[in-house]
Amino acid sequence: MPEELRAGIIGCDTSHCIAFTKVMNNADDKAHVPGVRVVAAYPSFSEDIPSSVGRVDGFKKELAEKWDIAIVESIEALLEQVDVVLLESVDGRRHLSELKPVAEARKPVFIDKPFAASLDDAKKMVELIDKHKLPCFSGSSLRFDSNIAALAADTKACGKILGCDAFSPAHLDETNPGLFWYGIHGVEILYTIMGEGCQSVQCTSGPDGELAVGTWKDGRIGTMRGIRKGKGGYGAMVLCENSPPINKQAAGDYYGRLVKAIVEFFKTGKPPLPISETLEICAFIDAALRSSNEQGCDVTLRL
């Protein structure tokens, strides 16, 4: 393995492409993680998402002019120049088609949130990953926040986790429905604490917010409150066996810690969480969306 891996970015329509490049390529950055360097980018974007089409040119310009990143005209051209891939497209609908050539080339890939914009696409992506034995993981940066990670680790002192109430902003975009668009952060926090095993979801959704209540196979209950009105934030309250409820807000150090996890994954080929958990997160969001469309009835996950 080379001392420094060459990374390529797919999708230049999110601030993450700048944030990750800064941490990987700038040795003077306080969060710098050595071992992977971004060298090329394919600036795909979505015409029907204002935040995508309206930002891609600015991010592409900064990558090229400030960070000396080669801007290429296709994913195939990108794959010829890199060892590993950061699939950063802000629109989850593009991830299946953009993953296909990466999987065929068997280039290790990190897929940014949301993994997909539908459960059907997520299942097809996992089939691709399994078929090509592709080293891959996906995750929200909030999963790696030091306070959120500490909550997940508190079982050593506090005993079994009995339940969790997570929260995050949950702005909506019809192209990536329900919690796929931004509420994915809160669902990732919930799963960081609870792990896999949710069976069903009941969800109430409105202009001011969303509340999804999941029941796990062992009887535990976990909730995700999506905030759309008032000041938002990220965090959770966790119920443990041997302590009072523990409340923590995110510390805000998530980008550097996520990049550290990505670099470690690229070096070792070992993902920090299984793709089965990512698929279940998509199934949770799918169930929450179906429940909210059916007056909050209890909906079983389609796994």
Tab-separated table of C-alpha atoms in Angstrom:
chain	number	residue	atom	x	y	z
A	1	MET	CA	0.000	0.000	0.000
A	2	PRO	CA	1.362	3.469	-0.879
A	3	GLU	CA	2.293	5.763	1.996
A	4	GLU	CA	-0.344	8.267	0.840
A	5	LEU	CA	-3.540	7.124	-0.890
A	6	ARG	CA	-5.011	9.239	-3.696
A	7	ALA	CA	-8.688	10.089	-3.141
A	8	GLY	CA	-11.243	11.230	-5.687
A	9	ILE	CA	-14.486	13.096	-4.966
A	10	ILE	CA	-17.748	12.396	-6.799
A	11	GLY	CA	-20.177	15.301	-6.376
A	12	CYS	CA	-19.062	18.873	-5.712
A	13	ASP	CA	-22.458	20.168	-4.546
A	14	THR	CA	-21.941	19.901	-0.784
A	15	SER	CA	-19.736	21.750	1.683
A	16	HIS	CA	-18.409	18.352	2.764
A	17	CYS	CA	-16.182	18.178	-0.328
A	18	ILE	CA	-14.382	21.297	0.916
A	19	ALA	CA	-14.391	20.318	4.593
A	20	PHE	CA	-12.952	16.853	3.945
A	21	THR	CA	-10.332	18.125	1.495
A	22	LYS	CA	-9.210	20.704	4.042
A	23	VAL	CA	-8.727	18.076	6.766
A	24	MET	CA	-6.993	15.582	4.464
A	25	ASN	CA	-4.796	17.939	2.406
A	26	ASN	CA	-3.848	20.706	4.837
A	27	ALA	CA	-1.116	19.593	7.232
A	28	ASP	CA	-1.562	22.822	9.203
A	29	ASP	CA	-5.227	22.179	9.966
A	30	LYS	CA	-5.718	21.283	13.634
A	31	ALA	CA	-7.897	18.314	12.629
A	32	HIS	CA	-5.499	17.116	9.882
A	33	VAL	CA	-5.430	13.377	9.297
A	34	PRO	CA	-2.466	12.169	7.178
A	35	GLY	CA	-2.471	9.191	4.848
A	36	VAL	CA	-5.051	10.171	2.220
A	37	ARG	CA	-4.906	13.135	-0.173
A	38	VAL	CA	-7.710	14.366	-2.418
A	39	VAL	CA	-6.310	14.734	-5.958
A	40	ALA	CA	-9.328	14.769	-8.319
A	41	ALA	CA	-13.045	15.531	-8.400
A	42	TYR	CA	-15.997	14.890	-10.703
A	43	PRO	CA	-18.441	17.812	-10.164
A	44	SER	CA	-21.827	16.145	-10.606
A	45	PHE	CA	-24.923	17.959	-9.336
A	46	SER	CA	-28.749	17.885	-9.466
A	47	GLU	CA	-30.594	20.451	-11.583
A	48	ASP	CA	-33.803	20.202	-9.533
A	49	ILE	CA	-32.217	20.883	-6.125
A	50	PRO	CA	-31.432	24.599	-5.657
A	51	SER	CA	-28.810	23.969	-2.977
A	52	SER	CA	-27.031	21.605	-5.388
A	53	VAL	CA	-27.086	23.537	-8.654
A	54	GLY	CA	-26.553	26.841	-6.848
A	55	ARG	CA	-23.369	25.801	-5.045
A	56	VAL	CA	-21.531	23.414	-7.355
A	57	ASP	CA	-19.642	26.095	-9.309
A	58	GLY	CA	-18.333	27.769	-6.148
A	59	PHE	CA	-17.170	24.510	-4.588
A	60	LYS	CA	-15.627	23.339	-7.879
A	61	LYS	CA	-13.733	26.624	-8.190
A	62	GLU	CA	-12.409	26.426	-4.624
A	63	LEU	CA	-11.271	22.823	-5.058
A	64	ALA	CA	-9.417	23.681	-8.259
A	65	GLU	CA	-7.948	27.049	-7.332
A	66	LYS	CA	-7.305	26.775	-3.604
A	67	TRP	CA	-6.544	23.076	-3.278
A	68	ASP	CA	-5.152	22.300	-6.746
A	69	ILE	CA	-7.637	19.471	-7.314
A	70	ALA	CA	-7.958	18.171	-10.884
A	71	ILE	CA	-11.547	18.571	-12.141
A	72	VAL	CA	-12.448	15.673	-14.463
A	73	GLU	CA	-15.325	15.106	-16.900
A	74	SER	CA	-16.484	11.622	-15.875
A	75	ILE	CA	-16.413	9.085	-13.067
A	76	GLU	CA	-14.390	6.781	-15.310
A	77	ALA	CA	-11.712	9.470	-15.737
A	78	LEU	CA	-11.695	9.981	-11.978
A	79	LEU	CA	-11.221	6.275	-11.265
A	80	GLU	CA	-8.099	6.185	-13.454
A	81	GLN	CA	-6.406	8.729	-11.181
A	82	VAL	CA	-7.334	7.566	-7.662
A	83	ASP	CA	-7.012	4.701	-5.204
A	84	VAL	CA	-10.127	5.449	-3.102
A	85	VAL	CA	-13.381	7.381	-3.546
A	86	LEU	CA	-15.458	9.855	-1.542
A	87	LEU	CA	-19.000	9.756	-2.960
A	88	GLU	CA	-20.184	13.175	-1.768
A	89	SER	CA	-23.205	13.958	-3.974
A	90	VAL	CA	-25.734	15.773	-1.795
A	91	ASP	CA	-28.611	14.064	-3.637
A	92	GLY	CA	-29.125	10.472	-2.527
A	93	ARG	CA	-30.960	9.710	-5.774
A	94	ARG	CA	-27.633	9.878	-7.655
A	95	HIS	CA	-25.787	7.443	-5.413
A	96	LEU	CA	-26.886	4.191	-7.058
A	97	SER	CA	-25.816	5.228	-10.569
A	98	GLU	CA	-22.617	6.846	-9.298
A	99	LEU	CA	-21.713	3.804	-7.219
A	100	LYS	CA	-21.962	1.341	-10.117
A	101	PRO	CA	-18.658	2.201	-11.881
A	102	VAL	CA	-16.901	2.527	-8.512
A	103	ALA	CA	-18.083	-0.947	-7.502
A	104	GLU	CA	-17.040	-2.433	-10.841
A	105	ALA	CA	-13.575	-0.920	-10.365
A	106	ARG	CA	-13.534	-2.188	-6.748
A	107	LYS	CA	-12.268	1.137	-5.408
A	108	PRO	CA	-12.894	1.445	-1.646
A	109	VAL	CA	-15.593	4.082	-1.153
A	110	PHE	CA	-17.113	6.226	1.561
A	111	ILE	CA	-20.709	7.211	0.709
A	112	ASP	CA	-21.856	10.378	2.430
A	113	LYS	CA	-25.337	10.827	3.834
A	114	PRO	CA	-27.942	10.018	2.773
A	115	PHE	CA	-26.809	6.583	1.606
A	116	ALA	CA	-29.789	6.621	-0.762
A	117	ALA	CA	-33.056	8.512	-1.202
A	118	SER	CA	-35.212	5.367	-1.143
A	119	LEU	CA	-35.092	1.930	0.421
A	120	ASP	CA	-35.309	0.278	-3.008
A	121	ASP	CA	-32.161	2.101	-4.164
A	122	ALA	CA	-30.428	1.265	-0.886
A	123	LYS	CA	-31.113	-2.446	-1.389
A	124	LYS	CA	-29.735	-2.320	-4.944
A	125	MET	CA	-26.620	-0.543	-3.679
A	126	VAL	CA	-26.028	-3.196	-1.034
A	127	GLU	CA	-26.431	-5.881	-3.715
A	128	LEU	CA	-23.704	-4.135	-5.745
A	129	ILE	CA	-21.453	-3.865	-2.703
A	130	ASP	CA	-21.915	-7.545	-1.901
A	131	LYS	CA	-21.526	-8.688	-5.518
A	132	HIS	CA	-18.199	-6.919	-5.987
A	133	LYS	CA	-17.007	-7.480	-2.396
A	134	LEU	CA	-16.538	-3.726	-2.287
A	135	PRO	CA	-14.952	-2.115	0.806
A	136	CYS	CA	-17.603	0.478	1.653
A	137	PHE	CA	-19.238	2.361	4.467
A	138	SER	CA	-21.643	5.234	4.892
A	139	GLY	CA	-22.462	7.417	7.853
A	140	SER	CA	-23.457	10.820	9.134
A	141	SER	CA	-20.666	12.878	10.670
A	142	LEU	CA	-22.789	13.128	13.842
A	143	ARG	CA	-22.163	9.443	14.506
A	144	PHE	CA	-18.495	10.311	15.116
A	145	ASP	CA	-19.023	13.395	17.297
A	146	SER	CA	-17.096	12.917	20.564
A	147	ASN	CA	-20.161	13.423	22.779
A	148	ILE	CA	-22.354	11.092	20.712
A	149	ALA	CA	-19.609	8.455	20.618
A	150	ALA	CA	-19.240	8.805	24.406
A	151	LEU	CA	-22.969	8.183	24.850
A	152	ALA	CA	-22.660	4.954	22.891
A	153	ALA	CA	-19.665	3.898	25.011
A	154	ASP	CA	-21.311	4.666	28.371
A	155	THR	CA	-22.645	1.115	28.654
A	156	LYS	CA	-19.357	0.140	30.291
A	157	ALA	CA	-20.233	2.256	33.322
A	158	CYS	CA	-24.017	2.496	33.061
A	159	GLY	CA	-25.043	-0.975	31.974
A	160	LYS	CA	-27.372	-1.960	29.155
A	161	ILE	CA	-28.914	0.809	27.063
A	162	LEU	CA	-32.677	0.573	27.528
A	163	GLY	CA	-33.794	3.334	25.184
A	164	CYS	CA	-32.809	6.517	23.400
A	165	ASP	CA	-34.484	9.786	22.407
A	166	ALA	CA	-32.406	11.376	19.635
A	167	PHE	CA	-32.969	14.723	17.933
A	168	SER	CA	-31.658	16.760	15.010
A	169	PRO	CA	-32.849	19.286	12.437
A	170	ALA	CA	-35.061	17.647	9.797
A	171	HIS	CA	-35.499	20.102	6.939
A	172	LEU	CA	-37.447	18.650	4.026
A	173	ASP	CA	-36.808	18.308	0.301
A	174	GLU	CA	-39.307	16.439	-1.861
A	175	THR	CA	-36.519	14.880	-3.941
A	176	ASN	CA	-35.177	13.003	-0.889
A	177	PRO	CA	-38.408	12.498	1.098
A	178	GLY	CA	-39.016	12.360	4.829
A	179	LEU	CA	-35.967	11.886	7.028
A	180	PHE	CA	-33.701	10.954	4.100
A	181	TRP	CA	-32.782	14.585	3.372
A	182	TYR	CA	-31.579	16.032	6.679
A	183	GLY	CA	-33.243	14.070	9.454
A	184	ILE	CA	-30.817	11.272	8.563
A	185	HIS	CA	-28.445	12.877	11.096
A	186	GLY	CA	-30.819	12.209	13.986
A	187	VAL	CA	-31.583	8.674	12.795
A	188	GLU	CA	-27.839	7.981	12.668
A	189	ILE	CA	-27.493	9.269	16.248
A	190	LEU	CA	-30.334	6.959	17.300
A	191	TYR	CA	-28.678	3.935	15.679
A	192	THR	CA	-25.267	4.826	17.089
A	193	ILE	CA	-26.840	4.361	20.516
A	194	MET	CA	-29.380	1.580	19.893
A	195	GLY	CA	-27.730	-0.531	17.195
A	196	GLU	CA	-29.602	-2.736	14.744
A	197	GLY	CA	-32.828	-4.587	15.489
A	198	CYS	CA	-35.736	-2.199	14.974
A	199	GLN	CA	-38.929	-3.997	13.949
A	200	SER	CA	-41.514	-1.274	13.443
A	201	VAL	CA	-41.998	2.503	13.426
A	202	GLN	CA	-44.824	4.898	14.206
A	203	CYS	CA	-44.338	8.435	12.911
A	204	THR	CA	-46.165	11.745	13.168
A	205	SER	CA	-45.013	14.494	10.802
A	206	GLY	CA	-45.982	18.125	10.279
A	207	PRO	CA	-44.629	21.556	9.314
A	208	ASP	CA	-43.033	22.082	12.736
A	209	GLY	CA	-41.327	18.725	13.070
A	210	GLU	CA	-41.448	14.966	13.068
A	211	LEU	CA	-41.468	12.255	15.718
A	212	ALA	CA	-40.585	8.689	14.769
A	213	VAL	CA	-40.958	6.005	17.456
A	214	GLY	CA	-39.208	2.712	16.798
A	215	THR	CA	-39.723	-0.582	18.637
A	216	TRP	CA	-36.723	-2.938	18.703
A	217	LYS	CA	-36.946	-6.738	18.679
A	218	ASP	CA	-35.999	-6.933	22.352
A	219	GLY	CA	-38.762	-4.509	23.362
A	220	ARG	CA	-36.609	-1.370	23.661
A	221	ILE	CA	-38.027	1.881	22.320
A	222	GLY	CA	-36.025	4.523	20.491
A	223	THR	CA	-37.286	7.839	19.177
A	224	MET	CA	-36.041	10.443	16.702
A	225	ARG	CA	-37.425	13.982	16.904
A	226	GLY	CA	-36.847	15.973	13.727
A	227	ILE	CA	-36.818	19.729	14.330
A	228	ARG	CA	-38.228	22.120	11.715
A	229	LYS	CA	-39.260	25.116	13.812
A	230	GLY	CA	-37.204	27.072	16.324
A	231	LYS	CA	-33.516	26.643	16.986
A	232	GLY	CA	-32.275	23.175	16.125
A	233	GLY	CA	-29.468	21.068	17.512
A	234	TYR	CA	-28.079	17.536	17.665
A	235	GLY	CA	-28.021	15.163	20.607
A	236	ALA	CA	-29.824	12.501	22.601
A	237	MET	CA	-31.123	11.358	25.959
A	238	VAL	CA	-30.169	7.780	26.777
A	239	LEU	CA	-31.840	5.497	29.308
A	240	CYS	CA	-29.431	3.034	30.930
A	241	GLU	CA	-29.754	0.105	33.298
A	242	ASN	CA	-27.612	1.457	36.139
A	243	SER	CA	-27.856	5.245	35.950
A	244	PRO	CA	-30.290	8.151	35.628
A	245	PRO	CA	-31.001	9.313	32.062
A	246	ILE	CA	-27.919	10.769	30.354
A	247	ASN	CA	-28.349	13.887	28.200
A	248	LYS	CA	-25.729	15.144	25.774
A	249	GLN	CA	-25.581	17.690	22.962
A	250	ALA	CA	-23.173	17.144	20.091
A	251	ALA	CA	-19.737	18.642	20.755
A	252	GLY	CA	-19.313	19.860	17.165
A	253	ASP	CA	-16.005	18.085	16.482
A	254	TYR	CA	-17.544	15.616	14.077
A	255	TYR	CA	-15.854	16.474	10.752
A	256	GLY	CA	-12.313	15.769	11.923
A	257	ARG	CA	-13.388	12.598	13.694
A	258	LEU	CA	-15.322	11.379	10.650
A	259	VAL	CA	-12.338	11.991	8.377
A	260	LYS	CA	-10.153	10.061	10.823
A	261	ALA	CA	-12.567	7.122	10.550
A	262	ILE	CA	-12.612	7.392	6.748
A	263	VAL	CA	-8.813	7.414	6.514
A	264	GLU	CA	-8.550	4.421	8.852
A	265	PHE	CA	-11.127	2.595	6.727
A	266	PHE	CA	-9.241	3.360	3.499
A	267	LYS	CA	-5.995	2.108	5.028
A	268	THR	CA	-7.383	-1.097	6.531
A	269	GLY	CA	-10.417	-1.898	4.386
A	270	LYS	CA	-12.385	-2.423	7.613
A	271	PRO	CA	-15.536	-0.265	7.908
A	272	PRO	CA	-16.405	1.218	11.325
A	273	LEU	CA	-19.984	-0.057	10.985
A	274	PRO	CA	-21.568	-2.814	8.895
A	275	ILE	CA	-23.477	-2.023	5.720
A	276	SER	CA	-26.403	-3.967	7.217
A	277	GLU	CA	-26.857	-1.168	9.776
A	278	THR	CA	-26.872	1.453	7.020
A	279	LEU	CA	-29.523	-0.549	5.161
A	280	GLU	CA	-31.647	-0.795	8.309
A	281	ILE	CA	-31.388	2.979	8.794
A	282	CYS	CA	-32.852	3.385	5.291
A	283	ALA	CA	-35.584	0.877	6.201
A	284	PHE	CA	-36.338	2.873	9.385
A	285	ILE	CA	-36.701	6.099	7.370
A	286	ASP	CA	-38.848	4.299	4.776
A	287	ALA	CA	-41.118	2.951	7.537
A	288	ALA	CA	-41.365	6.386	9.171
A	289	LEU	CA	-42.371	7.933	5.841
A	290	ARG	CA	-45.016	5.276	5.211
A	291	SER	CA	-46.338	5.637	8.757
A	292	SER	CA	-46.631	9.436	8.500
A	293	ASN	CA	-48.531	8.983	5.229
A	294	GLU	CA	-50.898	6.539	6.967
A	295	GLN	CA	-51.903	8.691	9.961
A	296	GLY	CA	-49.156	7.404	12.245
A	297	CYS	CA	-50.017	3.712	12.146
A	298	ASP	CA	-47.430	1.122	13.177
A	299	VAL	CA	-45.389	0.100	10.113
A	300	THR	CA	-43.025	-2.874	9.891
A	301	LEU	CA	-39.565	-2.353	8.423
A	302	ARG	CA	-39.144	-3.793	4.906
A	303	LEU	CA	-35.866	-5.693	5.340
